[in-house]
Amino acid sequence: MSARSTDHTTITIERHFKAPLSRVFNAWAIPEHKQQWFACHGEWKQLDFQLDFRSGGSESNRTAATDGVVHAYEARYIDVIQNERFIYAFDMMLDEVRISVSLATVSFAPEPGGTKMTFVEQVVFLDGYSDSGSRLMGTEIGFDNLRLYVEGDNGRPN
């Protein structure tokens, strides 16, 4: 039996987009929009995606890496305030092994020429999983894709 452990960290990312607040918010909220930017690895194969973006709703995203490992993301939306913020809890799994559990808050504010978005993730890595910064890196890549999407490139950014 493997040793049980928890490793807590917080990730905070602030981004400024040259796009209206409603466009940035809807990029998260509308399934067809989110699918355009959410992946952080363009060469991975999409297996399943479902999004019910509302308080009490859920999201499921499963992809297969080039080595065949299935990356699963299961989220539960706790609080959604249109064009202001949303809070959600989510699990990340590699194949059938849960590697982390997180609580995330995403807030939005209009600013001259666009939108300020602040993302805060409180994450617990489980049972010796060594993240080595890959969560932050993957999230940053996803937000780079979000920028491409909301600032005018409606095609898949990756």
mmCIF file of C-alpha atoms in Angstrom, residues 17 19-38 49 51-54 59 77 80-86 106-109 115-117 145-147 149-151 154:
data_model
loop_
_atom_site.group_PDB
_atom_site.id
_atom_site.type_symbol
_atom_site.label_atom_id
_atom_site.label_comp_id
_atom_site.label_asym_id
_atom_site.label_seq_id
_atom_site.Cartn_x
_atom_site.Cartn_y
_atom_site.Cartn_z
ATOM 1 C CA PHE A 17 -7.589 40.706 -22.050
ATOM 2 C CA ALA A 19 -11.891 41.869 -25.054
ATOM 3 C CA PRO A 20 -15.250 42.774 -23.481
ATOM 4 C CA LEU A 21 -15.980 41.224 -20.098
ATOM 5 C CA SER A 22 -18.997 39.304 -21.423
ATOM 6 C CA ARG A 23 -16.852 37.659 -24.130
ATOM 7 C CA VAL A 24 -14.249 36.542 -21.587
ATOM 8 C CA PHE A 25 -16.885 35.236 -19.152
ATOM 9 C CA ASN A 26 -18.806 33.427 -21.898
ATOM 10 C CA ALA A 27 -15.603 31.741 -23.071
ATOM 11 C CA TRP A 28 -15.831 29.815 -19.784
ATOM 12 C CA ALA A 29 -19.626 29.473 -19.672
ATOM 13 C CA ILE A 30 -20.691 28.310 -23.141
ATOM 14 C CA PRO A 31 -19.641 24.720 -23.962
ATOM 15 C CA GLU A 32 -18.846 25.386 -27.640
ATOM 16 C CA HIS A 33 -16.693 28.355 -26.636
ATOM 17 C CA LYS A 34 -14.801 26.609 -23.838
ATOM 18 C CA GLN A 35 -13.912 23.663 -26.067
ATOM 19 C CA GLN A 36 -12.111 26.084 -28.380
ATOM 20 C CA TRP A 37 -9.483 27.094 -25.822
ATOM 21 C CA PHE A 38 -9.518 24.872 -22.712
ATOM 22 C CA PHE A 49 -16.564 16.879 -22.716
ATOM 23 C CA LEU A 51 -20.431 21.449 -19.354
ATOM 24 C CA ASP A 52 -23.437 22.602 -17.298
ATOM 25 C CA PHE A 53 -22.223 26.055 -16.230
ATOM 26 C CA ARG A 54 -24.485 27.202 -13.386
ATOM 27 C CA GLU A 59 -18.202 19.771 -15.964
ATOM 28 C CA TYR A 77 -19.838 24.666 -9.862
ATOM 29 C CA VAL A 80 -21.843 31.468 -10.509
ATOM 30 C CA ILE A 81 -22.493 35.210 -10.747
ATOM 31 C CA GLN A 82 -22.817 36.202 -14.436
ATOM 32 C CA ASN A 83 -19.961 38.461 -15.619
ATOM 33 C CA GLU A 84 -18.526 38.758 -12.070
ATOM 34 C CA ARG A 85 -17.182 35.469 -10.704
ATOM 35 C CA PHE A 86 -17.552 31.761 -10.360
ATOM 36 C CA VAL A 106 -12.302 33.089 -11.144
ATOM 37 C CA SER A 107 -13.262 36.766 -10.938
ATOM 38 C CA PHE A 108 -13.716 39.365 -13.660
ATOM 39 C CA ALA A 109 -13.648 43.151 -13.761
ATOM 40 C CA THR A 115 -11.187 42.772 -18.939
ATOM 41 C CA LYS A 116 -9.136 41.801 -15.903
ATOM 42 C CA MET A 117 -9.450 38.134 -14.883
ATOM 43 C CA ASN A 145 -5.210 29.923 -25.523
ATOM 44 C CA LEU A 146 -8.050 31.852 -23.864
ATOM 45 C CA ARG A 147 -6.331 35.111 -24.860
ATOM 46 C CA TYR A 149 -9.756 32.992 -28.452
ATOM 47 C CA VAL A 150 -11.274 36.110 -26.824
ATOM 48 C CA GLU A 151 -9.023 38.602 -28.598
ATOM 49 C CA ASN A 154 -12.186 32.159 -33.135
#
